[in-house]
Short mmCIF file of C-alpha atoms in Angstrom, two decimals:
data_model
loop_
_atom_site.label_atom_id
_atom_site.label_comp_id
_atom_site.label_asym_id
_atom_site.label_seq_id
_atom_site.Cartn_x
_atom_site.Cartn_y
_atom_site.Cartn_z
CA UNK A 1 -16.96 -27.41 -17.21
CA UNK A 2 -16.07 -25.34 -19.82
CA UNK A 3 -18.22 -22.22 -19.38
CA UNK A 4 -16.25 -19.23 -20.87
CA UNK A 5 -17.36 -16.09 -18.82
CA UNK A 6 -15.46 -12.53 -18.41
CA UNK A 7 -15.05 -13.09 -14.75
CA UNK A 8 -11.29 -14.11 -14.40
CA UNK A 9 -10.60 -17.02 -11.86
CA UNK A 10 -7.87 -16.01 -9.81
CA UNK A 11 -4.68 -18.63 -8.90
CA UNK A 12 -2.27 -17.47 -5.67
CA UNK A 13 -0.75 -20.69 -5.53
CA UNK A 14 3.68 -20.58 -4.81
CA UNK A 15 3.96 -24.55 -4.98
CA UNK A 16 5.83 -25.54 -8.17
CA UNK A 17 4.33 -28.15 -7.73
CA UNK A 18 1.10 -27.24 -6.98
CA UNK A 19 1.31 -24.56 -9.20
CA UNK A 20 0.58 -26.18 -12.54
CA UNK A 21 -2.28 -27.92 -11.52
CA UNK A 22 -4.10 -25.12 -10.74
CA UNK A 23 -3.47 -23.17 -14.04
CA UNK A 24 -4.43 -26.18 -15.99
CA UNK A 25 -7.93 -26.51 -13.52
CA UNK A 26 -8.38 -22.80 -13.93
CA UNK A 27 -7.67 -23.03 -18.32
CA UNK A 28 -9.88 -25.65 -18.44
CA UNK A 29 -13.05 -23.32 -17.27
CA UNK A 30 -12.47 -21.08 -19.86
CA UNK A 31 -12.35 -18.54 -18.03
CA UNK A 32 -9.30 -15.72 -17.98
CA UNK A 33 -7.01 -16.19 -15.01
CA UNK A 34 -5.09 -13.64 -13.24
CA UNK A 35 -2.25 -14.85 -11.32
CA UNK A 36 -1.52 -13.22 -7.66
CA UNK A 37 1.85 -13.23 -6.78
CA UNK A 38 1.44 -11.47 -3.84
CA UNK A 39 -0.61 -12.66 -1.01
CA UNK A 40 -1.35 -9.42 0.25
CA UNK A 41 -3.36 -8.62 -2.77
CA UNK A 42 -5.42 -11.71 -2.53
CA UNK A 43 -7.98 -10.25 -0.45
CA UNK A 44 -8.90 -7.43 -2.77
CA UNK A 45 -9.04 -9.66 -5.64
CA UNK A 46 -11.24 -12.34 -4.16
CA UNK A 47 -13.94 -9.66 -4.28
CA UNK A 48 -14.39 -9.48 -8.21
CA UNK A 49 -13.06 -13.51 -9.10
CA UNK A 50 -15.28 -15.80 -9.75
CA UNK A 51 -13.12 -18.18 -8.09
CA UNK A 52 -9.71 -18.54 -6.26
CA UNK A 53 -7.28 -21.36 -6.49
CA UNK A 54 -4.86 -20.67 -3.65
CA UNK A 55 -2.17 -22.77 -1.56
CA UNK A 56 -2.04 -19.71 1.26
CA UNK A 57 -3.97 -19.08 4.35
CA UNK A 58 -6.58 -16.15 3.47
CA UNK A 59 -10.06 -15.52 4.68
CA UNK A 60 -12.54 -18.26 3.77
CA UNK A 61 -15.58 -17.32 1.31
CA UNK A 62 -17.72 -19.49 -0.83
CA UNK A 63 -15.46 -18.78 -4.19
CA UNK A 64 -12.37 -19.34 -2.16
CA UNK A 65 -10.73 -23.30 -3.24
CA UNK A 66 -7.63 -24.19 -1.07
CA UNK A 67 -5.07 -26.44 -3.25
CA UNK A 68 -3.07 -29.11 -1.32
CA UNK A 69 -1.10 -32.10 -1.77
CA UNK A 70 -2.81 -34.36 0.61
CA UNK A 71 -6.60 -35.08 1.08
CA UNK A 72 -8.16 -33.27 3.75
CA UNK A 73 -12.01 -34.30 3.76
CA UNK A 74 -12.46 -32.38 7.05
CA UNK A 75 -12.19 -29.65 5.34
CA UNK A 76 -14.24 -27.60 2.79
CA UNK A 77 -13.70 -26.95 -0.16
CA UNK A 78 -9.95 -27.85 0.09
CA UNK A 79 -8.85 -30.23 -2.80
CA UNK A 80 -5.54 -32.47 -3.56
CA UNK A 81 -4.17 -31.90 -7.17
CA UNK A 82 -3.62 -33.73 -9.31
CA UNK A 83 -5.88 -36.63 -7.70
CA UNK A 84 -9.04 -34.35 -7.32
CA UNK A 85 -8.88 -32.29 -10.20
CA UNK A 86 -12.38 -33.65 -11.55
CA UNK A 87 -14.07 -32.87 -7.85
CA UNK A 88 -12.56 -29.39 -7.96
CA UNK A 89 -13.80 -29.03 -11.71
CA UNK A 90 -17.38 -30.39 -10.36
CA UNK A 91 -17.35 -27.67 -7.63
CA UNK A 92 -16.34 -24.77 -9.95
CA UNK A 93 -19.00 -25.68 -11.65
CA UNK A 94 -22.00 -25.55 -8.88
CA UNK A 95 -20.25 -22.43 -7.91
CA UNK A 96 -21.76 -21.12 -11.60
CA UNK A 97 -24.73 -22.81 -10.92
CA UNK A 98 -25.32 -21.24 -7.85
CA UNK A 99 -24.08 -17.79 -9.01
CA UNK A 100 -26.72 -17.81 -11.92
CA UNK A 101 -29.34 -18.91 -10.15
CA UNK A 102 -29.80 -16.98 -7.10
CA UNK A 103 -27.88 -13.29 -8.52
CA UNK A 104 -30.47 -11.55 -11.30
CA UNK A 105 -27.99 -10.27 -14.14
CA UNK A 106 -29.64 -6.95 -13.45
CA UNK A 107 -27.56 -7.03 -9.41
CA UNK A 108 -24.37 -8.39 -10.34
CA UNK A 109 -22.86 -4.95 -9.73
CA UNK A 110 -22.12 -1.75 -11.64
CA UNK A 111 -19.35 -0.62 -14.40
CA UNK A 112 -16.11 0.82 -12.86
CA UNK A 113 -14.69 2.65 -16.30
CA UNK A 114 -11.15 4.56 -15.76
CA UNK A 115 -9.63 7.00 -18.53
CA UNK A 116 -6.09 7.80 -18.38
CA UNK A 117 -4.24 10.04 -20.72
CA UNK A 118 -1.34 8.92 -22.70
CA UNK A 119 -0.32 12.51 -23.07
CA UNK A 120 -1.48 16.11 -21.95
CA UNK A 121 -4.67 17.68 -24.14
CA UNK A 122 -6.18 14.81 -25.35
CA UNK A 123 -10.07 15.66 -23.82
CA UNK A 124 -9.56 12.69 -21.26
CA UNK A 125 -12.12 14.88 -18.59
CA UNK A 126 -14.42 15.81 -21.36
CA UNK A 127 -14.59 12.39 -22.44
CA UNK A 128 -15.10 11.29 -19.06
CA UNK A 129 -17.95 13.91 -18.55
CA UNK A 130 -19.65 12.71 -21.41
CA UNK A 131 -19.59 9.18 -20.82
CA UNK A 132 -21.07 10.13 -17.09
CA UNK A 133 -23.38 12.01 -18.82
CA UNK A 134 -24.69 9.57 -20.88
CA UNK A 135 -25.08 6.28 -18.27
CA UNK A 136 -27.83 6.87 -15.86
CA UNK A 137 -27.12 7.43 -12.62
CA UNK A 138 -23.45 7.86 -12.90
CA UNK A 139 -20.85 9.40 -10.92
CA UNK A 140 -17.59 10.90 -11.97
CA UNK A 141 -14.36 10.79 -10.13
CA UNK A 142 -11.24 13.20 -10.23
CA UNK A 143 -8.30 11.91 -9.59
CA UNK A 144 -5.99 14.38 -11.03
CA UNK A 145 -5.24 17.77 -8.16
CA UNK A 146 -4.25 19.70 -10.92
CA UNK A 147 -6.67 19.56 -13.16
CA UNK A 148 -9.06 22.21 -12.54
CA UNK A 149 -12.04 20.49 -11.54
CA UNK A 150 -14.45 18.13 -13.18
CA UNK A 151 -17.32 20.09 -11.60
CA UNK A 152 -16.36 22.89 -13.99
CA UNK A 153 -17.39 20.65 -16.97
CA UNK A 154 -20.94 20.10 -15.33
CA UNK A 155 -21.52 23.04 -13.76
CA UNK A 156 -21.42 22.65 -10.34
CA UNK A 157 -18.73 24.84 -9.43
CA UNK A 158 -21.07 26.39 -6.84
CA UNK A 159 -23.17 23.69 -6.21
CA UNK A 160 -23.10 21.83 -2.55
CA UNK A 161 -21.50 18.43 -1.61
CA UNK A 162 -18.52 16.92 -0.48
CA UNK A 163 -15.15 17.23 -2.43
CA UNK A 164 -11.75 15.16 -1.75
CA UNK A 165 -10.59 16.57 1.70
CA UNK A 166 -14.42 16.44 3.25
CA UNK A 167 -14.99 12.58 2.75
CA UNK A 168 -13.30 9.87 4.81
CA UNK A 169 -12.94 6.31 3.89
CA UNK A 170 -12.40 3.72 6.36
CA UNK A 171 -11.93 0.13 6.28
CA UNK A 172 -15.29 -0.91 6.61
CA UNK A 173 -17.49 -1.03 3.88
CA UNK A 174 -19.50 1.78 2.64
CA UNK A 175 -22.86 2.24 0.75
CA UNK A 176 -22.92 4.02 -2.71
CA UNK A 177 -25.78 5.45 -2.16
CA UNK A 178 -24.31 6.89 0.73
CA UNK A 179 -21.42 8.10 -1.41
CA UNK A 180 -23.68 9.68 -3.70
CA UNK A 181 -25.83 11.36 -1.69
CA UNK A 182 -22.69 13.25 -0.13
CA UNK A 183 -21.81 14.69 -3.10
CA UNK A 184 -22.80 17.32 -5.56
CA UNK A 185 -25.24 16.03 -8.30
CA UNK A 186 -26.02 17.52 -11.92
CA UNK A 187 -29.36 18.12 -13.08
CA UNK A 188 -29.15 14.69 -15.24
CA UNK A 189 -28.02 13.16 -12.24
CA UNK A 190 -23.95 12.86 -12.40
CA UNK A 191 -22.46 12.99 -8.69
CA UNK A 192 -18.90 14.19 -8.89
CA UNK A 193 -16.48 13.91 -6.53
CA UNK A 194 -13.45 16.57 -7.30
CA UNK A 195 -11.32 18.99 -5.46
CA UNK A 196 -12.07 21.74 -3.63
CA UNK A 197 -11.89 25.46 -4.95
CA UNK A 198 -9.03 26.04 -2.46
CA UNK A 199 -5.86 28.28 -2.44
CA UNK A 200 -4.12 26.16 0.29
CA UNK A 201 -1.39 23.67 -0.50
CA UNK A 202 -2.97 21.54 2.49
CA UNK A 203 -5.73 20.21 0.29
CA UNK A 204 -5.72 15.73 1.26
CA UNK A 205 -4.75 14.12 -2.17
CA UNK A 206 -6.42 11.07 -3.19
CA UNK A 207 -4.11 7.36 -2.56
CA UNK A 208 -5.00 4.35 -4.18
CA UNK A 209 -6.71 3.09 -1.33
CA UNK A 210 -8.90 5.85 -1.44
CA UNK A 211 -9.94 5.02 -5.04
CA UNK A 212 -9.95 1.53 -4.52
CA UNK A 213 -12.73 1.88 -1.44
CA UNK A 214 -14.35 4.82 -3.61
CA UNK A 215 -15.05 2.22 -6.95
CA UNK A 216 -15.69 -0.98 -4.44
CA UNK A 217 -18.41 1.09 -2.71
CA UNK A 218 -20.18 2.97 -6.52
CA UNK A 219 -19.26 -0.38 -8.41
CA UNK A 220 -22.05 -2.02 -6.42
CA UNK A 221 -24.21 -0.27 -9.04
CA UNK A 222 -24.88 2.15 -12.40
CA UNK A 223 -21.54 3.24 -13.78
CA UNK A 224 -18.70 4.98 -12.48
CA UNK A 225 -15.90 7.07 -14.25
CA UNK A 226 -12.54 7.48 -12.51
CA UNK A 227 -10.13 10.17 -14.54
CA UNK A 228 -7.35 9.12 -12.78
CA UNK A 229 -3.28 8.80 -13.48
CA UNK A 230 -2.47 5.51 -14.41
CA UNK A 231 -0.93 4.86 -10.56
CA UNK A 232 -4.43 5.20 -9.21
CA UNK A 233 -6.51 2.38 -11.73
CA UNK A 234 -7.70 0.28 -8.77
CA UNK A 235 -8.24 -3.11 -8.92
CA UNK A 236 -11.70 -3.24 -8.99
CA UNK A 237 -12.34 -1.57 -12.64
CA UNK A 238 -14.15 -3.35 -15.65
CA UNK A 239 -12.60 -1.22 -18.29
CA UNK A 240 -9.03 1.06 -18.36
CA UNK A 241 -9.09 3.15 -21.36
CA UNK A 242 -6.14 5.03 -22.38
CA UNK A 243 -6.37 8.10 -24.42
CA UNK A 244 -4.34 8.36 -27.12
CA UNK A 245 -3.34 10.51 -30.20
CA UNK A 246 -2.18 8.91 -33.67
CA UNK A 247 1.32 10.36 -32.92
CA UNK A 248 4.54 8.27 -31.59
CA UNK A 249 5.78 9.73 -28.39
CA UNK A 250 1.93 9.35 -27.14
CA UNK A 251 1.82 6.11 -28.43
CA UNK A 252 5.30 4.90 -26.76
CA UNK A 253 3.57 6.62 -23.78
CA UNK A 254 0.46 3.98 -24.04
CA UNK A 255 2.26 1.07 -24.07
CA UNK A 256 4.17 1.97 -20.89
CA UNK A 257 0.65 2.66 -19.74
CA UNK A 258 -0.81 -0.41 -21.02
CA UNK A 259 1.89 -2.59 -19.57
CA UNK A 260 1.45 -1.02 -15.82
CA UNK A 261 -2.65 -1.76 -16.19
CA UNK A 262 -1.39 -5.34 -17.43
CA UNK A 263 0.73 -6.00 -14.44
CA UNK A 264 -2.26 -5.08 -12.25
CA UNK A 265 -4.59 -7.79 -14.33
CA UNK A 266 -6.97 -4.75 -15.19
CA UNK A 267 -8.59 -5.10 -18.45
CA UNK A 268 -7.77 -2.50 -20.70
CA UNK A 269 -8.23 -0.93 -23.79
CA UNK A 270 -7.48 2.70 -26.33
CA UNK A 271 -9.44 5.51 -27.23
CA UNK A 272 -7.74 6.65 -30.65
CA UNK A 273 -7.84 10.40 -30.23
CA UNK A 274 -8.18 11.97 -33.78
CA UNK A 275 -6.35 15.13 -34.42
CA UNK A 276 -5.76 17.24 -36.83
CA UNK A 277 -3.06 15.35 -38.02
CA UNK A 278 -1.68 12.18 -37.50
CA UNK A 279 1.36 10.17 -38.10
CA UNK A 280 0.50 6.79 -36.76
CA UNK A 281 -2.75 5.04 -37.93
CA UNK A 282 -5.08 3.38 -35.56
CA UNK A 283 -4.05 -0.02 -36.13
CA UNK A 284 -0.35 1.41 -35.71
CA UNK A 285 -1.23 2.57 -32.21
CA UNK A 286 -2.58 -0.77 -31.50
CA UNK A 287 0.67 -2.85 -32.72
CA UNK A 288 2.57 0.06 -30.56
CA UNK A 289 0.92 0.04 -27.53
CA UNK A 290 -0.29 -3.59 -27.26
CA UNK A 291 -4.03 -2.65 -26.76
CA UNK A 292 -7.20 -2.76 -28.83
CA UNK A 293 -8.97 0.41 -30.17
CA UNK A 294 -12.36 0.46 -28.54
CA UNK A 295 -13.76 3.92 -29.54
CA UNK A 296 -12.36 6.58 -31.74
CA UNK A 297 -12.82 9.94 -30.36
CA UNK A 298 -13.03 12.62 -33.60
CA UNK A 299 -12.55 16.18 -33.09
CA UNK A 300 -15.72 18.48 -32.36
CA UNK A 301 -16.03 21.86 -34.05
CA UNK A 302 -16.46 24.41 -31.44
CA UNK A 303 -16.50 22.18 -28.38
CA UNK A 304 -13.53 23.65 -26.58
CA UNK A 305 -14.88 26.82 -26.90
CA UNK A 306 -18.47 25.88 -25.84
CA UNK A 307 -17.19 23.81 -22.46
CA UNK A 308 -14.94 26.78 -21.57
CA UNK A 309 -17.93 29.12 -21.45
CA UNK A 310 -20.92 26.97 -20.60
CA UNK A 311 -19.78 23.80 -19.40
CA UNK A 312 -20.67 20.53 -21.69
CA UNK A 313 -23.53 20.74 -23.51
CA UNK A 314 -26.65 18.76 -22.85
CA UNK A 315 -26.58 17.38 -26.11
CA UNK A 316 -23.32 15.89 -27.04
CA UNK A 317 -22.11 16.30 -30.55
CA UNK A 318 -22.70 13.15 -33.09
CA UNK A 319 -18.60 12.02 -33.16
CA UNK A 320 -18.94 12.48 -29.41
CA UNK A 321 -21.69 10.61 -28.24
CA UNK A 322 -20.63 7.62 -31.10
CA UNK A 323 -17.17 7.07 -28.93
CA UNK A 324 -19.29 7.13 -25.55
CA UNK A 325 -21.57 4.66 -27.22
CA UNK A 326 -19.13 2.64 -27.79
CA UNK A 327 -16.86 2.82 -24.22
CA UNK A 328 -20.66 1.67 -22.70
CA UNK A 329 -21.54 -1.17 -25.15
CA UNK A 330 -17.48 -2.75 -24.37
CA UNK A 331 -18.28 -2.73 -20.51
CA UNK A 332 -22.06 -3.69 -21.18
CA UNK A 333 -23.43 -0.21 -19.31
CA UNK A 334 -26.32 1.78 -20.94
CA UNK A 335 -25.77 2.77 -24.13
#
């Protein structure tokens, strides 16, 4: 088949023998392959595969391929490696057939973008703001208890809607526009879901299955930006994008970072935070951390001052909106 795609086939398969075979059926698509170790995370990751290769008992769906030794004609799409490799190959590839001719490109689902700092002070929620800003539709997430609130950066401090403490996620699934409409919205249209204003040590913290229902149910559509600590990156994101300044603690900091998101099979990437000064270069931080540099974020003149008394402005400054430009074009969003 051969048809190279971004949309990573996914092999669960604990055979040794078995085992193999399906890495070689899944490197022949072309296609990136994540590897589930676990069989309780199979279910999540079936979701955003294009295909599974798996030995284990799991619940059936179309992109779901169950690897055995023997032939089993009774039932579907279950296939005996080595001897049907080119039948399982054949069906992978009506599976892209099908895929591309019934789902519009335009439906295929929205862009889950997280940003996680590789140190303190780097901008990560302005950044974050400013990407939401700039994608139609978005909605911004806060991970972080501490941080202040992201509704502070978009004025909306005062502004109506649920916050983390007034929303409850089940297990069932759950509508973004439903999400949306819950929360408070900016006047170009950012929902934000943050903490609330609240003296009380009670307030319910965010888990990662929270954040992991929260992008499922907004990465149906538009684009979505989680500021979130690295522990929190749910599966379901198109783009991780670590923060970092050209200096070496940070850097050793990003790699640590960058390993974690690699463990989880989330794509990742930097954001080389320029500083005043710097003692590692941006292909330095790269070598370092392991990661590719997809935007460089400059310093603004007089932004920090300007967000502290009036919020980000409408019009983001050149250096700015060039980074977000860039974060948007990598995941394929609106630029």
């Amino acid at each position: 088949m051969n048809q190279r795609s971004s949309t990573p086939i996914a092999v669960a398969v604990d055979d040794p023998l078995l085992h193999p075979e399906a890495i070689h059926i899944a490197a022949a698509t072309g296609r990136p392959i994540i590897e589930v170790p676990d069989p309780a995370q199979l279910a999540r990751i079936q979701q955003r595969a294009f295909a599974v290769l798996t030995d284990a008992t799991c619940n059936p769906t179309p992109n779901t391929f169950h690897i055995t030794h023997d032939v089993d004609p009774a039932t579907p799409r279950t296939f005996a490696l080595p001897l049907q490799a080119a039948e399982l190959l054949k069906a992978l590839g009506a599976l892209y057939t099908q895929l591309t001719q019934r789902t519009p490109a335009a439906s295929r689902g929205g862009k889950v973008i997280a940003l996680v700092g590789a140190c303190g002070g780097v901008g990560v929620s302005t950044f974050g703001a400013s990407i939401s800003k700039k994608a139609p539709g978005a909605t911004l997430v806060d991970g972080h208890a501490h941080s202040g609130g992201l509704d502070l950066l978009l004025g909306l401090e005062d502004v109506p809607g649920a916050r983390w403490g007034e929303v409850a996620f089940g297990e069932g699934a759950i509508a973004r526009a439903d999400v949306r409409r819950a929360l408070p919205v900016s006047s170009d249209d950012v929902a934000v879901l943050t903490f609330p204003r609240s003296m009380f040590a009670d307030v319910s913290l965010p888990q990662p299955n929270d954040i992991d229902a929260v992008a499922t149910a907004l990465g149906s559509a538009g684009v979505t930006v989680l500021d979130v600590p690295v522990e929190l990156v749910p599966q379901r994101c198109d783009l991780a994008l670590v923060v970092v300044p050209g200096q070496l603690r940070a850097a050793a900091s990003a790699a640590r970072i960058v390993a974690q998101l690699a463990a989880k099979s989330v794509p990742h990437g930097l954001a080389f935070r320029r500083h005043g000064w710097e003692s590692l270069s941006a292909a330095e931080v790269e070598r370092i951390a392991n990661s590719n540099v997809v935007a460089e974020l400059a310093d603004c003149r007089g932004l920090t001052k300007t967000v502290e008394r009036a919020g980000l402005p409408a019009r983001l400054p050149r250096p700015l909106a060039r980074a977000v430009e860039a974060v948007l074009a990598e995941v394929g969003g609106v630029r």
